[in-house]
Amino acid sequence: FTGFVSRTTPPDEKAKRDVPSPKENEAFFILLHPAYLEKSKYNTISVDTRSEDYLELKKSIELNGVKDPVLARIGDGGTLEILSGQRRHLIATELNYPVPTIIQKISDADAKILVADGNLHRPHISMYDLSRSLRMKMEGMKQKAGRRKKGFSANELQSDAKLAQEMGMTVSKLNRLIRMSEAIKGVCDLVDEGKLSISTAAEMSALKPKTQESVLHLLDLGYKTTTDRIIRMKKAEGEGKKLDEMELRSIL
């Protein structure tokens, strides 16, 4: 690591872009005002600031400051993009505490993996956020595998098998969860509530968003659904049929 003089006063736009830029295999350590740092473009997951673990972390930072550094890279706009440590940064911003920061040169593929890992290792994660984090990590892993030189074994290039093993699940379950990233939030919420199976929800994710919303409306009215019924809807959409409410009621 190379250390730099701390920058703990609020920066202007010029100062935000005048941060040390590491080369390959370099890492810079610096103490920064939280305004220097921005949320990663890959991190679309919101933080539950009312959760017990968030409040415990906030209490610890209030007493001791931010001890574990966040990881950042120079983003497309020339400012620092957080890849790991979003919650620490949020709390530091609220408390106006400086943030220890490691700056590295990190590719888009590695950035996706790092952001996804940060979300996947949270104590609690919704199905909506889980599916999207898994999809992003898979994208990053496949990007990296695609750049590898000849000589790697087939097993090393099978990103889905590798990620499934890492997550402690079968490849088929992993693929269902990744398919869930196309589901609207209401469908994912029903899975979290135990009112819809992952297999049925994964099939629903292939329907047009408007059709998914219509199905949820009918479920609220007391209709029941099964994987087979959703497959019938998918087939009808694939054949170009209009699935209005009457047609959906008939299938359900």
XYZ file of N, CA and C in Angstrom:
756
model
N 0.838 -1.196 0.000
C 0.000 0.000 0.000
C 0.875 1.249 0.000
N 0.421 2.283 -0.697
C 1.044 3.596 -0.649
C 0.087 4.524 0.080
N 0.592 5.252 1.086
C -0.254 6.142 1.860
C -0.209 7.569 1.343
N -1.276 8.330 1.583
C -1.349 9.726 1.155
C -1.840 10.580 2.312
N -1.622 11.893 2.184
C -2.092 12.822 3.206
C -3.619 12.767 3.262
N -4.166 12.755 4.465
C -5.615 12.694 4.640
C -6.301 13.907 4.004
N -7.514 13.676 3.515
C -8.330 14.751 2.948
C -9.691 14.700 3.639
N -9.785 15.336 4.779
C -10.973 15.184 5.627
C -11.889 16.409 5.630
N -11.607 17.380 4.749
C -12.511 18.529 4.634
C -13.415 18.326 3.422
N -14.632 18.892 3.434
C -15.557 18.690 2.304
C -14.928 19.146 0.986
N -14.984 18.305 -0.054
C -14.347 18.650 -1.327
C -15.285 19.395 -2.270
N -14.689 20.206 -3.171
C -15.474 20.732 -4.279
C -15.369 19.732 -5.439
N -16.009 20.025 -6.561
C -16.029 19.076 -7.678
C -14.626 18.825 -8.219
N -13.782 19.850 -8.223
C -12.414 19.690 -8.713
C -11.634 18.747 -7.804
N -11.811 18.911 -6.495
C -11.091 18.059 -5.534
C -11.527 16.609 -5.645
N -12.813 16.388 -5.930
C -13.322 15.020 -6.066
C -12.629 14.264 -7.188
N -12.244 15.016 -8.232
C -11.608 14.378 -9.390
C -10.090 14.407 -9.305
N -9.591 15.019 -8.256
C -8.148 15.126 -8.084
C -7.683 14.160 -6.992
N -8.086 12.899 -7.127
C -7.691 11.871 -6.154
C -6.633 10.978 -6.790
N -5.771 10.376 -5.987
C -4.713 9.527 -6.549
C -5.275 8.362 -7.345
N -4.730 8.142 -8.523
C -5.211 7.089 -9.415
C -4.160 5.975 -9.516
N -4.433 4.810 -8.952
C -3.442 3.730 -8.951
C -3.293 3.065 -10.320
N -2.143 2.491 -10.542
C -1.899 1.686 -11.745
C -2.185 0.226 -11.404
N -1.981 -0.663 -12.372
C -2.166 -2.098 -12.142
C -1.307 -2.556 -10.976
N -1.898 -3.393 -10.113
C -1.193 -3.990 -8.971
C -0.758 -2.979 -7.921
N -1.341 -1.778 -7.957
C -1.091 -0.787 -6.915
C -2.338 -0.647 -6.043
N -2.127 -0.237 -4.808
C -3.244 0.051 -3.905
C -2.865 1.251 -3.056
N -3.736 2.253 -3.035
C -3.502 3.454 -2.248
C -4.402 3.453 -1.020
N -3.869 3.929 0.097
C -4.669 4.067 1.318
C -4.733 5.542 1.679
N -5.952 6.029 1.953
C -6.118 7.438 2.275
C -7.359 7.621 3.148
N -7.308 8.596 4.052
C -8.457 8.926 4.899
C -9.199 10.079 4.238
N -10.489 9.867 3.925
C -11.236 10.830 3.131
C -12.498 11.330 3.831
N -12.873 12.558 3.509
C -14.211 13.041 3.860
C -15.205 12.193 3.064
N -16.353 11.800 3.660
C -17.283 10.906 2.950
C -17.799 11.453 1.631
N -17.778 12.789 1.426
C -18.285 13.380 0.188
C -17.408 13.058 -1.018
N -16.203 12.552 -0.781
C -15.351 12.137 -1.897
C -15.875 10.862 -2.565
N -16.665 10.098 -1.838
C -17.059 8.761 -2.288
C -18.498 8.724 -2.780
N -18.729 7.926 -3.820
C -20.066 7.786 -4.388
C -20.451 6.317 -4.471
N -21.744 6.063 -4.464
C -22.265 4.706 -4.608
C -21.914 4.170 -5.989
N -21.559 2.888 -6.068
C -21.226 2.282 -7.349
C -22.444 2.221 -8.256
N -22.215 2.404 -9.548
C -23.308 2.284 -10.522
C -23.861 0.866 -10.552
N -23.075 -0.096 -10.064
C -23.529 -1.491 -10.056
C -24.336 -1.835 -8.807
N -24.295 -0.962 -7.818
C -24.998 -1.277 -6.574
C -26.380 -0.632 -6.578
N -27.373 -1.410 -6.993
C -28.745 -0.898 -7.099
C -29.597 -1.293 -5.891
N -28.961 -1.948 -4.907
C -29.701 -2.440 -3.745
C -29.700 -1.395 -2.635
N -30.873 -1.136 -2.096
C -30.986 -0.152 -1.027
C -30.588 -0.763 0.309
N -30.166 0.090 1.219
C -29.765 -0.346 2.550
C -30.919 -0.121 3.520
N -31.237 -1.138 4.309
C -32.282 -1.011 5.325
C -31.667 -0.369 6.560
N -31.868 0.934 6.688
C -31.248 1.677 7.796
C -31.963 1.454 9.132
N -33.040 0.644 9.115
C -33.754 0.349 10.368
C -33.467 -1.063 10.868
N -32.666 -1.816 10.092
C -32.379 -3.196 10.495
C -31.478 -3.215 11.729
N -31.577 -4.312 12.470
C -30.817 -4.430 13.716
C -29.315 -4.382 13.467
N -28.834 -5.093 12.420
C -27.387 -5.123 12.173
C -26.874 -3.758 11.706
N -27.698 -2.999 10.971
C -27.275 -1.654 10.560
C -27.148 -0.739 11.783
N -28.136 -0.810 12.667
C -28.110 0.043 13.856
C -26.953 -0.327 14.782
N -26.617 -1.609 14.850
C -25.455 -2.030 15.647
C -24.162 -1.488 15.055
N -24.064 -1.531 13.717
C -22.877 -0.998 13.048
C -22.775 0.507 13.273
N -23.897 1.190 13.212
C -23.898 2.643 13.423
C -23.431 2.985 14.839
N -23.900 2.224 15.808
C -23.499 2.469 17.198
C -21.993 2.271 17.364
N -21.455 1.227 16.729
C -20.025 0.956 16.802
C -19.214 2.088 16.173
N -19.683 2.580 15.018
C -18.963 3.661 14.339
C -19.063 4.961 15.124
N -20.211 5.199 15.747
C -20.361 6.396 16.590
C -19.312 6.410 17.692
N -19.056 5.241 18.274
C -18.120 5.139 19.396
C -16.662 5.102 18.954
N -16.395 4.407 17.835
C -15.005 4.128 17.455
C -14.579 4.671 16.105
N -15.502 5.281 15.348
C -15.180 5.711 13.996
C -15.213 4.530 13.034
N -14.950 4.800 11.757
C -14.924 3.741 10.757
C -13.560 3.068 10.820
N -13.527 1.827 11.274
C -12.262 1.100 11.439
C -11.883 0.304 10.198
N -12.854 -0.351 9.579
C -12.569 -1.154 8.388
C -12.669 -0.269 7.151
N -11.618 -0.193 6.343
C -11.659 0.684 5.170
C -12.642 0.204 4.109
N -13.200 1.155 3.378
C -14.018 0.816 2.218
C -13.080 0.621 1.037
N -13.559 -0.110 0.036
C -12.785 -0.337 -1.184
C -13.409 0.471 -2.314
N -12.572 1.221 -3.038
C -13.088 2.082 -4.105
C -12.176 2.034 -5.326
N -12.732 2.455 -6.438
C -11.966 2.611 -7.676
C -12.353 3.937 -8.314
N -11.536 4.384 -9.276
C -11.888 5.590 -10.026
C -13.002 5.223 -10.997
N -14.162 5.854 -10.856
C -15.306 5.548 -11.709
C -15.236 6.259 -13.050
N -16.267 6.057 -13.865
C -16.291 6.644 -15.208
C -16.225 8.164 -15.175
N -16.808 8.783 -14.157
C -16.813 10.242 -14.071
C -15.568 10.825 -13.445
N -14.602 9.950 -13.107
C -13.357 10.431 -12.508
C -13.403 10.547 -11.006
N -14.563 10.235 -10.404
C -14.678 10.277 -8.950
C -14.589 8.864 -8.372
N -14.533 8.769 -7.059
C -14.348 7.480 -6.391
C -15.671 6.739 -6.231
N -15.685 5.515 -6.705
C -16.877 4.663 -6.699
C -16.667 3.545 -5.673
N -17.574 3.452 -4.684
C -17.443 2.443 -3.629
C -17.840 1.072 -4.161
N -16.958 0.093 -3.970
C -17.256 -1.283 -4.370
C -17.554 -2.164 -3.167
N -17.062 -1.780 -2.027
C -17.328 -2.530 -0.792
C -17.313 -1.562 0.376
N -18.402 -1.571 1.156
C -18.465 -0.696 2.329
C -19.524 0.378 2.231
N -20.597 0.104 1.470
C -21.656 1.098 1.292
C -22.294 1.509 2.617
N -22.539 0.541 3.499
C -23.191 0.866 4.783
C -22.277 1.736 5.643
N -20.988 1.405 5.673
C -20.027 2.220 6.441
C -20.007 3.647 5.924
N -20.057 3.779 4.598
C -20.032 5.111 4.004
C -21.307 5.888 4.333
N -22.458 5.224 4.285
C -23.724 5.890 4.621
C -23.703 6.429 6.046
N -23.219 5.587 6.956
C -23.179 5.994 8.370
C -22.172 7.127 8.565
N -21.016 7.029 7.910
C -20.002 8.079 8.024
C -20.528 9.400 7.474
N -21.307 9.330 6.408
C -21.895 10.546 5.829
C -22.866 11.189 6.818
N -23.684 10.356 7.452
C -24.661 10.862 8.422
C -23.978 11.488 9.631
N -22.874 10.868 10.072
C -22.181 11.336 11.276
C -21.080 12.346 10.974
N -20.804 12.546 9.666
C -19.704 13.423 9.235
C -18.353 12.927 9.761
N -18.149 11.620 9.664
C -16.888 10.992 10.086
C -16.034 10.702 8.849
N -14.702 10.799 8.981
C -13.831 10.437 7.858
C -13.875 8.936 7.571
N -13.560 8.589 6.330
C -13.657 7.202 5.890
C -12.293 6.694 5.420
N -11.709 5.708 6.114
C -10.484 5.092 5.592
C -10.805 4.366 4.287
N -10.019 4.623 3.261
C -10.355 4.136 1.920
C -9.150 3.504 1.243
N -9.372 2.334 0.652
C -8.375 1.704 -0.212
C -8.822 1.941 -1.651
N -7.920 2.520 -2.443
C -8.222 2.787 -3.856
C -7.395 1.833 -4.710
N -8.075 1.097 -5.578
C -7.398 0.168 -6.476
C -7.910 0.335 -7.904
N -7.110 -0.102 -8.857
C -7.560 -0.148 -10.250
C -8.297 -1.473 -10.428
N -9.589 -1.422 -10.662
C -10.429 -2.625 -10.696
C -11.286 -2.604 -11.957
N -11.322 -3.719 -12.667
C -12.080 -3.822 -13.914
C -13.581 -3.852 -13.635
N -14.372 -3.633 -14.685
C -15.829 -3.701 -14.543
C -16.261 -5.092 -14.072
N -15.631 -6.134 -14.624
C -16.002 -7.504 -14.248
C -15.754 -7.732 -12.763
N -14.583 -7.331 -12.277
C -14.276 -7.503 -10.851
C -15.154 -6.604 -9.988
N -15.490 -5.415 -10.498
C -16.362 -4.505 -9.751
C -17.730 -5.139 -9.529
N -18.278 -5.770 -10.571
C -19.575 -6.447 -10.443
C -19.506 -7.542 -9.386
N -18.434 -8.316 -9.409
C -18.279 -9.417 -8.454
C -18.164 -8.890 -7.034
N -17.371 -7.842 -6.837
C -17.171 -7.285 -5.496
C -18.467 -6.703 -4.931
N -19.198 -5.949 -5.754
C -20.470 -5.358 -5.292
C -21.478 -6.455 -4.978
N -21.557 -7.453 -5.866
C -22.493 -8.558 -5.634
C -22.146 -9.312 -4.362
N -20.858 -9.573 -4.152
C -20.432 -10.283 -2.939
C -20.822 -9.517 -1.682
N -20.660 -8.201 -1.727
C -21.032 -7.390 -0.563
C -22.503 -7.532 -0.227
N -23.343 -7.644 -1.257
C -24.776 -7.811 -1.029
C -25.126 -9.242 -0.618
N -24.477 -10.220 -1.249
C -24.785 -11.628 -0.972
C -24.396 -12.035 0.439
N -23.450 -11.330 1.051
C -23.005 -11.685 2.391
C -23.696 -10.873 3.492
N -24.744 -10.147 3.110
C -25.516 -9.440 4.139
C -26.263 -10.460 5.000
N -26.519 -10.113 6.267
C -27.250 -11.049 7.143
C -28.633 -11.391 6.605
N -29.299 -10.424 5.991
C -30.640 -10.655 5.448
C -30.703 -10.030 4.060
N -31.219 -10.785 3.106
C -31.356 -10.257 1.750
C -32.650 -10.785 1.153
N -33.397 -9.908 0.519
C -34.688 -10.294 -0.062
C -34.454 -11.091 -1.347
N -35.488 -11.807 -1.783
C -35.394 -12.554 -3.034
C -35.146 -11.606 -4.213
N -35.770 -10.441 -4.176
C -35.584 -9.450 -5.244
C -34.114 -9.062 -5.358
N -33.484 -8.750 -4.224
C -32.076 -8.347 -4.226
C -31.149 -9.532 -4.470
N -31.495 -10.688 -3.926
C -30.668 -11.888 -4.111
C -30.560 -12.246 -5.585
N -31.683 -12.284 -6.279
C -31.675 -12.692 -7.689
C -30.853 -11.730 -8.537
N -30.975 -10.457 -8.266
C -30.232 -9.466 -9.041
C -28.746 -9.473 -8.713
N -28.404 -9.741 -7.467
C -26.989 -9.835 -7.093
C -26.338 -11.067 -7.723
N -27.063 -12.186 -7.732
C -26.535 -13.399 -8.356
C -26.339 -13.197 -9.862
N -27.284 -12.537 -10.500
C -27.151 -12.279 -11.940
C -25.925 -11.414 -12.224
N -25.725 -10.373 -11.397
C -24.592 -9.486 -11.625
C -23.265 -10.202 -11.380
N -23.218 -11.037 -10.334
C -21.981 -11.772 -10.082
C -21.701 -12.740 -11.225
N -22.748 -13.400 -11.720
C -22.569 -14.312 -12.845
C -22.042 -13.554 -14.065
N -22.596 -12.370 -14.324
C -22.120 -11.564 -15.453
C -20.634 -11.251 -15.308
N -20.222 -10.849 -14.098
C -18.819 -10.538 -13.858
C -17.926 -11.748 -14.047
N -18.355 -12.892 -13.526
C -17.562 -14.118 -13.644
C -17.416 -14.545 -15.104
N -18.498 -14.409 -15.875
C -18.434 -14.801 -17.285
C -17.574 -13.831 -18.094
N -17.607 -12.555 -17.719
C -16.728 -11.588 -18.369
C -15.264 -11.961 -18.139
N -14.947 -12.322 -16.903
C -13.566 -12.705 -16.587
C -13.171 -13.988 -17.303
N -14.066 -14.969 -17.309
C -13.771 -16.247 -17.958
C -13.564 -16.053 -19.453
N -14.317 -15.124 -20.043
C -14.205 -14.878 -21.469
C -12.886 -14.270 -21.866
N -12.215 -13.612 -20.907
C -10.928 -12.987 -21.203
C -9.752 -13.917 -20.942
N -10.013 -15.073 -20.364
C -8.910 -15.959 -20.026
C -8.249 -16.540 -21.278
N -6.981 -16.813 -21.161
C -6.228 -17.361 -22.284
C -6.470 -18.862 -22.394
N -6.079 -19.422 -23.530
C -6.201 -20.863 -23.725
C -5.336 -21.587 -22.697
N -5.777 -22.774 -22.330
C -5.007 -23.555 -21.368
C -5.771 -23.804 -20.088
N -6.862 -23.065 -19.884
C -7.688 -23.294 -18.709
C -8.604 -24.488 -18.970
N -8.833 -25.268 -17.941
C -9.706 -26.429 -18.094
C -11.159 -25.979 -18.222
N -12.000 -26.872 -18.732
C -13.425 -26.561 -18.892
C -14.054 -26.221 -17.548
N -13.633 -26.929 -16.483
C -14.222 -26.682 -15.156
C -13.968 -25.253 -14.686
N -12.796 -24.713 -15.022
C -12.460 -23.362 -14.577
C -13.293 -22.310 -15.296
N -13.839 -22.682 -16.458
C -14.606 -21.726 -17.234
C -16.111 -21.860 -17.022
N -16.538 -22.829 -16.230
C -17.962 -23.031 -15.979
C -18.401 -22.154 -14.814
N -18.732 -20.920 -15.137
C -19.066 -19.950 -14.098
C -20.286 -20.369 -13.297
N -21.299 -20.953 -13.974
C -22.515 -21.322 -13.254
C -22.237 -22.415 -12.222
N -21.447 -23.415 -12.591
C -21.123 -24.496 -11.651
C -20.293 -23.962 -10.487
N -19.365 -23.060 -10.800
C -18.505 -22.491 -9.760
C -19.314 -21.648 -8.774
N -20.205 -20.819 -9.298
C -21.012 -19.965 -8.425
C -22.001 -20.796 -7.616
N -22.585 -21.823 -8.227
C -23.523 -22.689 -7.505
C -22.824 -23.359 -6.330
N -21.601 -23.841 -6.568
C -20.839 -24.481 -5.488
C -20.533 -23.490 -4.379
N -20.173 -22.276 -4.766
C -19.866 -21.231 -3.793
C -21.077 -20.889 -2.932
N -22.267 -20.914 -3.559
C -23.496 -20.572 -2.849
C -24.105 -21.770 -2.136
N -23.529 -22.960 -2.325
C -24.047 -24.162 -1.663
C -25.392 -24.604 -2.198
N -25.556 -24.546 -3.520
C -26.821 -24.958 -4.128
C -26.546 -25.634 -5.469
N -27.560 -26.267 -6.024
C -27.408 -26.915 -7.318
C -27.404 -25.866 -8.430
N -26.871 -26.248 -9.581
C -26.860 -25.343 -10.726
C -28.292 -25.006 -11.157
N -29.183 -25.988 -11.095
C -30.568 -25.735 -11.504
C -31.233 -24.703 -10.592
N -30.978 -24.791 -9.277
C -31.551 -23.796 -8.367
C -30.943 -22.419 -8.622
N -29.633 -22.384 -8.843
C -28.984 -21.109 -9.145
C -29.608 -20.473 -10.380
N -29.814 -21.263 -11.414
C -30.387 -20.726 -12.648
C -31.813 -20.234 -12.438
N -32.577 -20.928 -11.585
C -33.937 -20.452 -11.272
C -33.878 -19.100 -10.560
N -32.940 -18.979 -9.618
C -32.819 -17.724 -8.872
C -32.389 -16.584 -9.800
N -31.480 -16.869 -10.720
C -31.046 -15.830 -11.647
C -32.192 -15.433 -12.581
N -32.997 -16.416 -12.993
C -34.178 -16.101 -13.796
C -35.134 -15.191 -13.032
N -35.157 -15.342 -11.712
C -36.023 -14.509 -10.878
C -35.675 -13.021 -10.966
N -34.484 -12.710 -11.471
C -34.100 -11.299 -11.606
C -34.966 -10.579 -12.639
N -35.701 -11.345 -13.448
C -36.623 -10.749 -14.419
C -38.036 -10.597 -13.845
N -38.233 -11.087 -12.640
C -39.556 -10.992 -12.005
C -39.751 -9.604 -11.399
N -40.976 -9.130 -11.400
C -41.255 -7.858 -10.734
C -41.179 -8.070 -9.219
N -41.046 -6.976 -8.494
C -40.813 -7.077 -7.051
C -41.940 -7.803 -6.322
N -43.184 -7.591 -6.762
C -44.311 -8.242 -6.098
C -44.228 -9.752 -6.134
N -43.715 -10.298 -7.236
C -43.545 -11.755 -7.348
C -42.486 -12.226 -6.355
N -41.368 -11.504 -6.290
C -40.304 -11.861 -5.345
C -40.792 -11.775 -3.897
N -41.608 -10.774 -3.625
C -42.127 -10.607 -2.256
C -42.974 -11.816 -1.834
N -43.759 -12.369 -2.774
C -44.580 -13.538 -2.450
C -43.711 -14.751 -2.120
N -42.556 -14.864 -2.776
C -41.621 -15.949 -2.454
C -41.096 -15.752 -1.036
N -40.704 -14.523 -0.693
C -40.211 -14.222 0.662
C -41.268 -14.533 1.718
N -42.522 -14.324 1.367
C -43.623 -14.557 2.316
C -44.067 -16.012 2.359
N -43.449 -16.854 1.525
C -43.798 -18.274 1.501
C -45.111 -18.561 0.797
N -45.599 -17.616 -0.009
C -46.881 -17.788 -0.693
C -46.724 -18.258 -2.134
N -45.479 -18.338 -2.592
C -45.205 -18.744 -3.969
C -43.882 -19.501 -3.987
N -43.866 -20.644 -4.682
C -42.631 -21.423 -4.751
C -41.644 -20.771 -5.710
N -40.356 -21.041 -5.507
C -39.328 -20.476 -6.385
C -39.526 -20.956 -7.820
N -39.891 -22.242 -7.990
C -40.056 -22.778 -9.343
C -41.188 -22.074 -10.088
N -42.315 -21.839 -9.403
C -43.435 -21.143 -10.040
C -43.073 -19.684 -10.314
N -42.417 -19.049 -9.346
C -42.019 -17.649 -9.519
C -41.021 -17.496 -10.660
N -40.108 -18.460 -10.791
C -39.122 -18.410 -11.881
C -39.823 -18.498 -13.234
N -40.866 -19.317 -13.323
C -41.636 -19.395 -14.566
C -42.368 -18.069 -14.814
N -42.915 -17.484 -13.749
C -43.621 -16.209 -13.884
C -42.705 -15.106 -14.399
N -41.424 -15.190 -14.040
C -40.487 -14.133 -14.434
C -40.335 -14.021 -15.943
N -40.701 -15.095 -16.671
C -40.599 -15.076 -18.132
C -41.789 -14.374 -18.782
N -42.830 -14.102 -18.005
C -43.989 -13.385 -18.535
C -43.678 -11.896 -18.651
N -44.420 -11.213 -19.495
C -44.255 -9.767 -19.593
C -44.593 -9.135 -18.241
N -43.892 -8.058 -17.856
C -44.160 -7.420 -16.559
C -45.637 -7.097 -16.340
N -46.317 -6.630 -17.385
C -47.738 -6.293 -17.241
C -48.559 -7.540 -16.923
N -48.195 -8.679 -17.548
C -48.901 -9.933 -17.269
C -48.623 -10.382 -15.839
N -47.382 -10.224 -15.390
C -47.050 -10.569 -14.008
C -47.920 -9.767 -13.033
N -48.073 -8.487 -13.314
C -48.901 -7.637 -12.446
C -50.351 -8.108 -12.436
N -50.857 -8.513 -13.602
C -52.242 -8.984 -13.698
C -52.431 -10.280 -12.916
N -51.444 -11.167 -12.996
C -51.511 -12.428 -12.242
C -51.512 -12.141 -10.746
N -50.663 -11.221 -10.294
C -50.632 -10.870 -8.869
C -51.985 -10.330 -8.415
N -52.599 -9.521 -9.262
C -53.920 -8.975 -8.928
C -54.933 -10.105 -8.724
N -54.897 -11.103 -9.604
C -55.841 -12.224 -9.489
C -55.526 -13.087 -8.270
N -54.255 -13.223 -7.944
C -53.901 -13.974 -6.728
C -54.440 -13.266 -5.493
N -54.401 -11.937 -5.504
C -54.964 -11.161 -4.391
C -56.464 -11.397 -4.263
N -57.114 -11.702 -5.392
C -58.566 -11.940 -5.378
C -58.912 -13.372 -4.967
N -57.870 -14.187 -4.741
C -58.130 -15.546 -4.274
C -57.857 -16.639 -5.280
N -57.453 -16.280 -6.488
C -57.116 -17.305 -7.484
C -55.818 -18.003 -7.072
N -55.658 -19.237 -7.486
C -54.452 -20.013 -7.187
C -53.686 -20.258 -8.484
N -52.380 -20.402 -8.355
C -51.586 -20.677 -9.547
C -50.652 -21.854 -9.314
N -50.234 -22.462 -10.405
C -49.271 -23.561 -10.380
C -48.272 -23.326 -11.501
N -47.185 -24.077 -11.463
C -46.176 -23.950 -12.522
C -46.785 -24.265 -13.884
N -47.628 -25.298 -13.951
C -48.245 -25.681 -15.220
C -49.105 -24.550 -15.793
N -49.821 -23.857 -14.921
C -50.677 -22.767 -15.395
C -49.838 -21.600 -15.926
N -48.732 -21.337 -15.256
C -47.851 -20.259 -15.726
C -47.235 -20.641 -17.073
N -46.880 -21.907 -17.228
C -46.322 -22.375 -18.505
C -47.334 -22.177 -19.630
N -48.619 -22.413 -19.335
C -49.672 -22.165 -20.338
C -49.709 -20.688 -20.737
N -49.526 -19.820 -19.757
C -49.493 -18.382 -20.055
C -48.284 -18.042 -20.930
N -47.128 -18.612 -20.586
C -45.913 -18.366 -21.379
C -46.111 -18.812 -22.819
N -46.725 -19.976 -22.991
C -46.961 -20.500 -24.337
C -47.885 -19.567 -25.115
N -48.940 -19.083 -24.446
C -49.895 -18.176 -25.099
C -49.194 -16.884 -25.515
N -48.356 -16.336 -24.625
C -47.617 -15.118 -24.975
C -46.674 -15.379 -26.140
N -46.019 -16.552 -26.117
C -45.101 -16.905 -27.195
C -45.791 -17.021 -28.537
N -47.069 -17.374 -28.512
C -47.844 -17.507 -29.753
C -48.497 -16.184 -30.150
N -48.212 -15.137 -29.366
C -48.728 -13.816 -29.712
C -50.146 -13.557 -29.269
N -50.695 -14.420 -28.417
C -52.067 -14.224 -27.943
C -52.122 -13.119 -26.888
N -53.230 -12.408 -26.867
C -53.425 -11.356 -25.880
C -53.968 -11.965 -24.589
N -53.219 -11.795 -23.527
C -53.650 -12.355 -22.239
C -54.364 -11.272 -21.434
N -55.646 -11.067 -21.735
C -56.414 -10.113 -20.940
C -56.871 -10.793 -19.656
N -57.566 -10.048 -18.808
C -57.944 -10.583 -17.500
C -58.850 -11.809 -17.612
N -59.743 -11.797 -18.570
C -60.657 -12.938 -18.728
C -59.882 -14.201 -19.104
N -58.911 -14.071 -19.980
C -58.098 -15.201 -20.395
C -57.279 -15.722 -19.211
N -56.721 -14.804 -18.413
C -55.932 -15.206 -17.235
C -56.817 -15.896 -16.198
N -58.026 -15.376 -16.004
C -58.960 -16.021 -15.069
C -59.260 -17.450 -15.536
N -59.409 -17.612 -16.831
C -59.714 -18.931 -17.383
C -58.571 -19.914 -17.122
N -57.347 -19.449 -17.309
C -56.175 -20.323 -17.090
C -56.024 -20.662 -15.616
N -56.279 -19.671 -14.748
C -56.101 -19.897 -13.322
C -57.276 -20.649 -12.710
